[in-house]
mmCIF file of C-alpha atoms and ligand atoms in Angstrom:
data_model
loop_
_atom_site.group_PDB
_atom_site.id
_atom_site.type_symbol
_atom_site.label_atom_id
_atom_site.label_comp_id
_atom_site.label_asym_id
_atom_site.label_seq_id
_atom_site.Cartn_x
_atom_site.Cartn_y
_atom_site.Cartn_z
ATOM 1 C CA MET A 1 -27.230 8.523 -14.897
ATOM 2 C CA ASP A 2 -26.000 5.669 -17.233
ATOM 3 C CA ASN A 3 -28.484 2.248 -16.310
ATOM 4 C CA ARG A 4 -27.233 0.996 -19.064
ATOM 5 C CA PRO A 5 -24.810 -2.596 -18.533
ATOM 6 C CA ILE A 6 -21.098 -2.897 -17.200
ATOM 7 C CA GLY A 7 -18.881 -5.682 -19.797
ATOM 8 C CA ILE A 8 -16.450 -7.457 -18.095
ATOM 9 C CA MET A 9 -14.154 -10.082 -20.494
ATOM 10 C CA ASP A 10 -11.575 -13.061 -18.736
ATOM 11 C CA SER A 11 -11.058 -16.428 -20.370
ATOM 12 C CA GLY A 12 -13.464 -17.749 -18.228
ATOM 13 C CA VAL A 13 -14.887 -17.812 -14.792
ATOM 14 C CA GLY A 14 -11.837 -15.915 -13.638
ATOM 15 C CA GLY A 15 -12.783 -12.302 -14.198
ATOM 16 C CA LEU A 16 -16.132 -13.680 -11.653
ATOM 17 C CA THR A 17 -13.531 -12.636 -8.873
ATOM 18 C CA VAL A 18 -13.340 -8.419 -10.251
ATOM 19 C CA ALA A 19 -17.034 -9.139 -11.297
ATOM 20 C CA ARG A 20 -18.030 -10.117 -6.656
ATOM 21 C CA VAL A 21 -15.655 -6.775 -6.451
ATOM 22 C CA LEU A 22 -18.135 -4.798 -8.348
ATOM 23 C CA HIS A 23 -20.938 -6.491 -7.496
ATOM 24 C CA GLU A 24 -20.011 -5.823 -3.967
ATOM 25 C CA ARG A 25 -19.229 -2.229 -3.649
ATOM 26 C CA TYR A 26 -22.181 -1.140 -6.211
ATOM 27 C CA PRO A 27 -24.994 -3.835 -6.307
ATOM 28 C CA LYS A 28 -26.538 -1.121 -8.716
ATOM 29 C CA GLU A 29 -24.736 -0.928 -11.623
ATOM 30 C CA SER A 30 -25.792 -4.293 -13.677
ATOM 31 C CA MET A 31 -22.951 -6.598 -15.512
ATOM 32 C CA VAL A 32 -22.952 -8.331 -18.868
ATOM 33 C CA PHE A 33 -19.948 -11.170 -18.022
ATOM 34 C CA LEU A 34 -18.412 -12.930 -20.875
ATOM 35 C CA GLY A 35 -16.153 -15.799 -19.926
ATOM 36 C CA ASP A 36 -14.386 -17.380 -23.476
ATOM 37 C CA SER A 37 -14.109 -20.988 -21.312
ATOM 38 C CA ALA A 38 -14.433 -22.883 -24.570
ATOM 39 C CA ARG A 39 -10.909 -21.487 -25.452
ATOM 40 C CA ASN A 40 -9.243 -20.920 -21.683
ATOM 41 C CA PRO A 41 -6.432 -21.208 -21.117
ATOM 42 C CA TYR A 42 -5.820 -17.849 -22.177
ATOM 43 C CA GLY A 43 -2.168 -18.019 -20.727
ATOM 44 C CA GLU A 44 -0.536 -20.603 -22.815
ATOM 45 C CA ARG A 45 -1.461 -18.782 -26.769
ATOM 46 C CA SER A 46 0.241 -16.971 -28.701
ATOM 47 C CA ARG A 47 -0.130 -12.357 -28.269
ATOM 48 C CA ASP A 48 -2.373 -12.147 -31.678
ATOM 49 C CA GLU A 49 -4.105 -14.961 -30.914
ATOM 50 C CA ILE A 50 -5.069 -13.505 -27.297
ATOM 51 C CA ALA A 51 -4.821 -10.051 -28.604
ATOM 52 C CA ARG A 52 -8.306 -11.871 -31.704
ATOM 53 C CA PHE A 53 -9.893 -13.526 -29.040
ATOM 54 C CA ALA A 54 -10.035 -9.910 -26.825
ATOM 55 C CA GLU A 55 -11.615 -8.351 -29.814
ATOM 56 C CA GLU A 56 -14.274 -11.264 -30.643
ATOM 57 C CA ILE A 57 -14.782 -10.786 -26.876
ATOM 58 C CA LYS A 58 -15.493 -6.552 -27.207
ATOM 59 C CA ASP A 59 -17.127 -6.873 -30.328
ATOM 60 C CA PHE A 60 -19.248 -9.393 -27.943
ATOM 61 C CA LEU A 61 -20.260 -6.822 -25.431
ATOM 62 C CA LEU A 62 -20.557 -3.757 -27.303
ATOM 63 C CA ARG A 63 -23.377 -5.367 -28.972
ATOM 64 C CA LYS A 64 -24.788 -5.947 -25.892
ATOM 65 C CA ASN A 65 -25.270 -2.710 -25.565
ATOM 66 C CA VAL A 66 -23.095 -2.089 -21.960
ATOM 67 C CA LYS A 67 -21.398 1.777 -21.111
ATOM 68 C CA MET A 68 -17.840 0.806 -19.707
ATOM 69 C CA ILE A 69 -15.887 -2.530 -20.457
ATOM 70 C CA LEU A 70 -13.709 -4.441 -17.566
ATOM 71 C CA ILE A 71 -10.989 -6.802 -19.579
ATOM 72 C CA ALA A 72 -11.354 -9.001 -16.042
ATOM 73 C CA CYS A 73 -8.465 -10.602 -16.743
ATOM 74 C CA ASN A 74 -4.470 -9.490 -17.350
ATOM 75 C CA THR A 75 -3.854 -11.914 -19.639
ATOM 76 C CA ILE A 76 -5.930 -9.653 -22.564
ATOM 77 C CA SER A 77 -4.553 -6.565 -20.226
ATOM 78 C CA PHE A 78 -1.015 -6.665 -21.346
ATOM 79 C CA ASN A 79 -1.055 -8.510 -24.626
ATOM 80 C CA VAL A 80 -3.769 -6.186 -26.185
ATOM 81 C CA TYR A 81 -2.409 -3.957 -28.586
ATOM 82 C CA PRO A 82 -2.704 0.058 -28.071
ATOM 83 C CA SER A 83 -5.461 0.493 -30.392
ATOM 84 C CA PHE A 84 -7.488 -1.871 -28.163
ATOM 85 C CA THR A 85 -8.911 0.069 -25.711
ATOM 86 C CA LYS A 86 -10.149 2.995 -28.033
ATOM 87 C CA GLY A 87 -13.850 3.715 -28.791
ATOM 88 C CA THR A 88 -16.924 4.200 -28.270
ATOM 89 C CA VAL A 89 -16.865 3.521 -24.226
ATOM 90 C CA PRO A 90 -14.318 3.600 -21.752
ATOM 91 C CA VAL A 91 -12.124 -0.256 -21.410
ATOM 92 C CA VAL A 92 -10.515 -0.429 -18.852
ATOM 93 C CA LYS A 93 -7.379 -2.950 -17.717
ATOM 94 C CA MET A 94 -6.210 -4.603 -14.384
ATOM 95 C CA SER A 95 -4.926 -2.319 -12.756
ATOM 96 C CA LEU A 96 -0.919 -3.282 -11.426
ATOM 97 C CA ASP A 97 -1.570 -0.254 -8.921
ATOM 98 C CA ILE A 98 -1.306 -3.189 -5.886
ATOM 99 C CA THR A 99 -0.545 -2.236 -2.034
ATOM 100 C CA LEU A 100 2.062 -4.113 -0.636
ATOM 101 C CA PRO A 101 2.046 -5.302 3.704
ATOM 102 C CA GLU A 102 4.549 -3.074 5.488
ATOM 103 C CA GLY A 103 8.261 -4.890 5.419
ATOM 104 C CA THR A 104 7.497 -7.270 2.467
ATOM 105 C CA LYS A 105 10.912 -8.470 1.320
ATOM 106 C CA LYS A 106 10.452 -10.609 -0.968
ATOM 107 C CA ALA A 107 8.037 -10.896 -3.555
ATOM 108 C CA GLY A 108 6.093 -12.963 -5.859
ATOM 109 C CA ILE A 109 4.145 -11.929 -8.840
ATOM 110 C CA PHE A 110 1.541 -15.285 -9.918
ATOM 111 C CA ALA A 111 0.675 -15.399 -13.345
ATOM 112 C CA THR A 112 0.128 -16.365 -16.994
ATOM 113 C CA PRO A 113 2.545 -18.040 -18.948
ATOM 114 C CA ALA A 114 1.567 -15.006 -21.425
ATOM 115 C CA SER A 115 1.877 -12.907 -18.591
ATOM 116 C CA ILE A 116 4.931 -13.376 -17.887
ATOM 117 C CA LYS A 117 5.945 -12.539 -21.464
ATOM 118 C CA THR A 118 4.920 -9.662 -21.063
ATOM 119 C CA HIS A 119 6.810 -7.847 -17.725
ATOM 120 C CA ALA A 120 3.882 -5.257 -17.360
ATOM 121 C CA HIS A 121 3.278 -6.501 -13.716
ATOM 122 C CA LYS A 122 7.772 -6.858 -12.990
ATOM 123 C CA LYS A 123 8.241 -3.375 -14.904
ATOM 124 C CA TYR A 124 5.148 -0.763 -12.750
ATOM 125 C CA VAL A 125 5.923 -2.198 -9.423
ATOM 126 C CA GLU A 126 9.985 -2.777 -9.272
ATOM 127 C CA LYS A 127 9.105 1.344 -9.616
ATOM 128 C CA LYS A 128 6.310 1.094 -6.969
ATOM 129 C CA PHE A 129 8.445 -0.798 -4.556
ATOM 130 C CA PRO A 130 11.921 -0.907 -5.630
ATOM 131 C CA HIS A 131 13.473 -2.394 -2.278
ATOM 132 C CA VAL A 132 11.246 -5.893 -2.680
ATOM 133 C CA GLU A 133 13.391 -7.998 -4.752
ATOM 134 C CA TRP A 134 10.573 -8.868 -7.521
ATOM 135 C CA VAL A 135 10.305 -12.714 -9.068
ATOM 136 C CA GLU A 136 7.664 -14.014 -11.557
ATOM 137 C CA VAL A 137 6.218 -16.755 -11.458
ATOM 138 C CA PRO A 138 5.077 -18.484 -14.199
ATOM 139 C CA CYS A 139 2.190 -20.466 -13.877
ATOM 140 C CA ASP A 140 2.168 -23.699 -16.272
ATOM 141 C CA GLY A 141 -1.575 -24.982 -15.869
ATOM 142 C CA VAL A 142 -3.191 -23.444 -12.908
ATOM 143 C CA ALA A 143 -5.657 -21.198 -14.677
ATOM 144 C CA ALA A 144 -6.325 -23.840 -16.552
ATOM 145 C CA ALA A 145 -7.270 -26.911 -13.769
ATOM 146 C CA ILE A 146 -9.198 -23.848 -11.722
ATOM 147 C CA GLU A 147 -11.341 -22.852 -14.725
ATOM 148 C CA GLN A 148 -12.153 -26.696 -15.218
ATOM 149 C CA GLY A 149 -12.606 -26.719 -11.296
ATOM 150 C CA LYS A 150 -9.756 -29.881 -10.366
ATOM 151 C CA ASP A 151 -9.431 -29.737 -6.245
ATOM 152 C CA GLU A 152 -6.963 -27.997 -4.381
ATOM 153 C CA ASN A 153 -4.366 -29.959 -3.913
ATOM 154 C CA PHE A 154 -4.323 -30.259 -8.058
ATOM 155 C CA ILE A 155 -3.804 -27.618 -8.125
ATOM 156 C CA SER A 156 -1.863 -26.588 -5.159
ATOM 157 C CA ALA A 157 0.954 -29.000 -6.899
ATOM 158 C CA LEU A 158 0.954 -27.285 -9.809
ATOM 159 C CA VAL A 159 1.132 -23.876 -7.637
ATOM 160 C CA GLN A 160 4.276 -25.841 -5.591
ATOM 161 C CA LYS A 161 6.128 -26.416 -9.077
ATOM 162 C CA ALA A 162 5.575 -23.155 -9.877
ATOM 163 C CA ALA A 163 7.422 -21.453 -6.807
ATOM 164 C CA LYS A 164 9.663 -24.356 -6.587
ATOM 165 C CA GLU A 165 11.732 -23.496 -10.783
ATOM 166 C CA TYR A 166 11.180 -19.920 -10.044
ATOM 167 C CA HIS A 167 12.434 -19.870 -6.605
ATOM 168 C CA ALA A 168 9.827 -18.439 -5.204
ATOM 169 C CA LEU A 169 9.416 -20.632 -1.766
ATOM 170 C CA GLY A 170 10.784 -17.689 0.560
ATOM 171 C CA ILE A 171 8.316 -14.692 -0.708
ATOM 172 C CA ASP A 172 6.493 -13.196 2.098
ATOM 173 C CA ALA A 173 4.110 -11.691 -0.113
ATOM 174 C CA GLY A 174 2.397 -12.963 -3.141
ATOM 175 C CA TYR A 175 0.749 -11.147 -6.176
ATOM 176 C CA TRP A 176 -2.322 -12.856 -7.518
ATOM 177 C CA ALA A 177 -1.419 -11.004 -11.388
ATOM 178 C CA CYS A 178 -4.526 -13.847 -12.908
ATOM 179 C CA THR A 179 -8.188 -13.037 -12.331
ATOM 180 C CA HIS A 180 -8.203 -17.236 -11.490
ATOM 181 C CA TYR A 181 -5.905 -16.797 -9.066
ATOM 182 C CA PRO A 182 -8.106 -15.505 -6.363
ATOM 183 C CA LEU A 183 -10.610 -18.596 -6.536
ATOM 184 C CA ALA A 184 -8.515 -21.278 -5.123
ATOM 185 C CA PRO A 185 -7.355 -19.250 -2.151
ATOM 186 C CA GLY A 186 -6.130 -22.340 -0.448
ATOM 187 C CA ALA A 187 -4.147 -23.525 -3.385
ATOM 188 C CA PHE A 188 -2.013 -21.404 -2.338
ATOM 189 C CA LYS A 189 -2.064 -21.733 1.329
ATOM 190 C CA LYS A 190 -0.350 -25.195 1.197
ATOM 191 C CA VAL A 191 2.231 -24.058 -0.545
ATOM 192 C CA PHE A 192 2.488 -20.713 1.153
ATOM 193 C CA PRO A 193 0.932 -21.175 4.726
ATOM 194 C CA ASP A 194 1.877 -17.478 6.277
ATOM 195 C CA VAL A 195 1.815 -15.022 3.415
ATOM 196 C CA PRO A 196 -0.601 -12.471 2.570
ATOM 197 C CA PHE A 197 -1.689 -12.628 -1.659
ATOM 198 C CA ILE A 198 -2.640 -9.638 -2.762
ATOM 199 C CA ASP A 199 -5.782 -8.729 -5.213
ATOM 200 C CA PRO A 200 -5.538 -6.378 -7.990
ATOM 201 C CA ALA A 201 -10.323 -6.497 -7.655
ATOM 202 C CA LEU A 202 -10.868 -3.594 -5.874
ATOM 203 C CA PRO A 203 -8.095 -1.517 -7.470
ATOM 204 C CA THR A 204 -9.981 -2.614 -10.912
ATOM 205 C CA VAL A 205 -13.455 -1.917 -10.220
ATOM 206 C CA GLU A 206 -11.614 1.201 -8.516
ATOM 207 C CA ALA A 207 -10.335 2.518 -11.596
ATOM 208 C CA GLY A 208 -13.490 1.445 -13.785
ATOM 209 C CA MET A 209 -15.892 3.326 -11.221
ATOM 210 C CA ASP A 210 -13.465 6.329 -11.228
ATOM 211 C CA ILE A 211 -14.574 6.906 -14.983
ATOM 212 C CA LEU A 212 -17.814 6.869 -15.281
ATOM 213 C CA ARG A 213 -18.270 9.220 -12.301
ATOM 214 C CA LYS A 214 -16.687 11.315 -14.031
ATOM 215 C CA GLU A 215 -18.850 11.574 -16.975
ATOM 216 C CA ASP A 216 -22.136 10.916 -14.781
ATOM 217 C CA GLY A 217 -22.763 7.768 -16.058
ATOM 218 C CA LEU A 218 -22.739 5.292 -12.773
ATOM 219 C CA SER A 219 -26.342 4.394 -12.467
ATOM 220 C CA GLU A 220 -29.021 4.205 -11.123
ATOM 221 C CA GLY A 221 -30.195 0.525 -10.124
ATOM 222 C CA GLY A 222 -32.396 -2.203 -10.807
ATOM 223 C CA GLY A 223 -30.716 -3.617 -13.338
ATOM 224 C CA ARG A 224 -29.660 -7.531 -14.177
ATOM 225 C CA ASN A 225 -27.208 -9.298 -14.799
ATOM 226 C CA GLU A 226 -26.284 -11.277 -17.194
ATOM 227 C CA PHE A 227 -23.301 -14.347 -17.356
ATOM 228 C CA TYR A 228 -22.438 -15.420 -20.528
ATOM 229 C CA PHE A 229 -19.442 -18.555 -21.436
ATOM 230 C CA THR A 230 -18.205 -20.202 -24.998
ATOM 231 C CA ASP A 231 -18.825 -23.112 -22.623
ATOM 232 C CA GLY A 232 -20.471 -26.079 -20.711
ATOM 233 C CA LEU A 233 -21.432 -24.599 -18.023
ATOM 234 C CA THR A 234 -20.703 -27.498 -15.470
ATOM 235 C CA HIS A 235 -18.642 -25.432 -13.804
ATOM 236 C CA ALA A 236 -19.020 -21.681 -14.485
ATOM 237 C CA ALA A 237 -22.678 -22.353 -13.520
ATOM 238 C CA PRO A 238 -22.819 -23.700 -9.964
ATOM 239 C CA LEU A 239 -20.089 -20.456 -9.048
ATOM 240 C CA VAL A 240 -21.590 -17.668 -10.991
ATOM 241 C CA LYS A 241 -24.961 -19.089 -8.225
ATOM 242 C CA ARG A 242 -22.304 -19.575 -4.835
ATOM 243 C CA LEU A 243 -21.017 -15.609 -5.920
ATOM 244 C CA PHE A 244 -23.570 -12.966 -6.875
ATOM 245 C CA GLY A 245 -27.440 -15.809 -6.200
ATOM 246 C CA PRO A 246 -29.823 -17.071 -9.396
ATOM 247 C CA ALA A 247 -28.831 -15.178 -11.886
ATOM 248 C CA ALA A 248 -29.554 -16.070 -16.127
ATOM 249 C CA VAL A 249 -26.259 -17.280 -17.070
ATOM 250 C CA GLU A 250 -25.390 -18.925 -20.949
ATOM 251 C CA LYS A 251 -24.305 -20.138 -23.921
ATOM 252 C CA THR A 252 -23.496 -18.069 -26.382
ATOM 253 C CA ASN A 253 -21.168 -18.490 -29.454
ATOM 254 C CA LEU A 254 -20.174 -15.185 -29.102
ATOM 255 C CA VAL A 255 -20.843 -14.626 -33.421
ATOM 256 C CA GLY A 256 -24.875 -15.538 -32.971
ATOM 257 C CA GLU A 257 -26.522 -13.076 -30.898
HETATM 258 N N1 DGL B 301 -7.394 -14.823 -15.373
HETATM 259 C C1 DGL B 301 -6.717 -14.538 -16.844
HETATM 260 C C2 DGL B 301 -5.857 -13.497 -15.973
HETATM 261 O O1 DGL B 301 -6.163 -13.415 -15.180
HETATM 262 C C3 DGL B 301 -5.895 -15.996 -17.751
HETATM 263 C C4 DGL B 301 -6.440 -16.930 -17.981
HETATM 264 C C5 DGL B 301 -6.757 -17.394 -19.193
HETATM 265 O O2 DGL B 301 -4.843 -19.048 -18.948
HETATM 266 O O3 DGL B 301 -6.927 -18.166 -19.423
HETATM 267 O O4 DGL B 301 -4.998 -13.732 -16.838
#
């Protein structure tokens, strides 16, 4: 048994979609969540910058005495350098191990420009589903719009623009390869009314919990969840409340704890 919290990191509110699944499936676990909203979006930054910011978040979470870190962000997961996942606690990347509806012929990978540049998702799913035609759709501005709480029409116009530009309008399944996107399902539905979208939050959480199980590292419960953001809480705090009920939400500058 290990009652220490699980650390969860993202560039902002998107990682809450992974935290939500962890909380629903494993309510006895405590979480320390960090969303780097002040420097969002990461998906339009360089690899070096993303990797440097990720190290700062990791240090913050380690100071909070976490037993494991879930990288609840695809952009961070596939832009950090290999040393990032080595250390004193397990560091788990976003899972690429999605499932697809039967009969899928053409599918779209919707992600930030920085994630698409790595081709990590495409390389993996092409191997797993060789008979599916995969299109990569870098979604400029979508994560930032969700982060800022923009309305559904604004977000769906950005999705529509990206889908058109990258020839994804004829897909029969979509892969949300950015954790912000499941916070705006309606915006995707407007562009793709009958297309199912796949969220990899569950396989990500399960991959992490499998590691803890093997180490006898599950919690007995009784802990509490803490949510930190590096920028104003006007959008993040109500969202946390809606998803998790009353919880501690604080602003941090990452270093001065
Ligand atoms: N939520 C992040 C992801 O999964 C990225 C959002 C951003 O651009 O900062 O890729």
